Coordinates of C-alpha atoms in Angstrom, one line a residue:
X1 CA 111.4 94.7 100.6
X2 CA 114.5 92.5 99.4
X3 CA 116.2 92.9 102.6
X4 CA 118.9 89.8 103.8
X5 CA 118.3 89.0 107.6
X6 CA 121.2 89.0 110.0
X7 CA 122.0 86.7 111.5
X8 CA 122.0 83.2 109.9
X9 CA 118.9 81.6 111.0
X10 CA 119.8 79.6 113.6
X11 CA 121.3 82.4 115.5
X12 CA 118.4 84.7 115.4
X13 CA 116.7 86.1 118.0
X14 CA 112.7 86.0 119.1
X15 CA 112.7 89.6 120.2
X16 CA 115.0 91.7 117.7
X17 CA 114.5 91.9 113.8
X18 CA 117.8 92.9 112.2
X19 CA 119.1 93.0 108.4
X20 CA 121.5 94.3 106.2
X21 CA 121.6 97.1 104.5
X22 CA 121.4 97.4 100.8
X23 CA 124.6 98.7 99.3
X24 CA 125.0 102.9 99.1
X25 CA 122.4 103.6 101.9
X26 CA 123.7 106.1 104.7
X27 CA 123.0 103.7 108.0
X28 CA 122.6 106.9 110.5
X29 CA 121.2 109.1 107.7
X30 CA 118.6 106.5 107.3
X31 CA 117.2 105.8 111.0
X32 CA 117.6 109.7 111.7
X33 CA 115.3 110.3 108.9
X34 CA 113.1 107.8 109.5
X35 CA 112.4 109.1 113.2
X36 CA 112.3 112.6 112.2
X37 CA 109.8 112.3 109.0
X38 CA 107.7 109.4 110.2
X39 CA 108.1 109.0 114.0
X40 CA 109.6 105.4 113.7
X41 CA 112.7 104.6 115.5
X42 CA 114.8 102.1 114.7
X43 CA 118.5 100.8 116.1
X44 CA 122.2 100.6 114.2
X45 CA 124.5 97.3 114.3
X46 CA 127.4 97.3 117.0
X47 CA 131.0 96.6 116.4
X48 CA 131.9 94.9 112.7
X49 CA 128.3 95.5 111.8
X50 CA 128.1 98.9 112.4
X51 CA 126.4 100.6 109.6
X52 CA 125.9 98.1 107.9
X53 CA 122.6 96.4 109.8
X54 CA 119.7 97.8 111.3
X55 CA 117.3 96.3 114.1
X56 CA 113.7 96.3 114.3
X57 CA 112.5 95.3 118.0
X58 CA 109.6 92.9 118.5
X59 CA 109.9 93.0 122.6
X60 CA 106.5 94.1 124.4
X61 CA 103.2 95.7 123.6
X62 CA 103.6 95.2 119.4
X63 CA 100.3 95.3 117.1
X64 CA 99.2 95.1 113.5
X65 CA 99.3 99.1 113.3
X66 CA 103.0 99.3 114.5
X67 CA 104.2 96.4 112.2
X68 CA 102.2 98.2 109.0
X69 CA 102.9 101.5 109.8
X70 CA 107.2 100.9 110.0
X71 CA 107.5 98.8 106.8
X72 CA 105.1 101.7 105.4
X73 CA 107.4 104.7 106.9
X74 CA 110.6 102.3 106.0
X75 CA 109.3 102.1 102.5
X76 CA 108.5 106.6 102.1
X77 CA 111.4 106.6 103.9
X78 CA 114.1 104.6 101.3
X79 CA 112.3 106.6 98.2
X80 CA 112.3 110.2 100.0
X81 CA 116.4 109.4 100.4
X82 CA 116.7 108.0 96.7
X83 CA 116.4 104.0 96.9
X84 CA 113.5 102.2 95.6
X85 CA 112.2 99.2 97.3
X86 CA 109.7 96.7 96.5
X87 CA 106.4 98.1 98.5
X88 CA 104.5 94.9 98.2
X89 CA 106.2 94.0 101.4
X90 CA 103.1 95.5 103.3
X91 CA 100.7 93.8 101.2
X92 CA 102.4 90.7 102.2
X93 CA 102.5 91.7 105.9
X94 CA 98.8 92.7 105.9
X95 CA 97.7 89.5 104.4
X96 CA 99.9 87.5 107.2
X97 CA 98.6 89.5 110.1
X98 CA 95.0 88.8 109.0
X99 CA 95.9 85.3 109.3
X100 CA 97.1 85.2 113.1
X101 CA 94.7 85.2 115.8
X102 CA 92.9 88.2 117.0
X103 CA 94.6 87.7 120.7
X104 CA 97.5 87.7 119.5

């Protein structure tokens, strides 16, 4: 989807995706959207990053259908507001899920 992570990779964390956002997109506008249209919620940055990063979480009960189904709602959701993304991102993420374990 062309999206840079945040942090640096050392300082990432296990149980929280974030990244920057790409430059002219609306940060509230965005997750608002996304949660009214397609049911996904996502979180904002705090303090200097505020607006400018979004956060994905990966804590607790998360399975193939959730991953797939917000990169696929991200995706409708950056065209319906005017951006165009790369939408083999879920092809990708299909083809790794089918690669992890089924207890997983």
């Amino acid at each position: 989807m062309g999206f840079k992570p945040f942090p640096v990779k050392d300082l990432r964390s296990y149980t929280v995706l974030a990244f920057w956002h790409k430059e002219g997109i609306d940060d509230v506008k965005f997750r608002e959207y996304l949660d009214k249209k397609y049911g996904v919620i996502i979180a904002g940055g705090f303090g200097e990053v505020r607006g400018k990063v979004f956060r994905i979480g990966s804590m607790g009960i998360v399975n193939r259908q959730h991953v797939i189904k917000t990169l696929s709602s991200m995706v409708k959701a950056f065209k319906d507001l005017g951006f165009t993304l790369e939408e083999k991102a879920i092809n990708l993420a299909r083809a790794k899920l089918r690669e992890l374990k089924k207890d997983v």
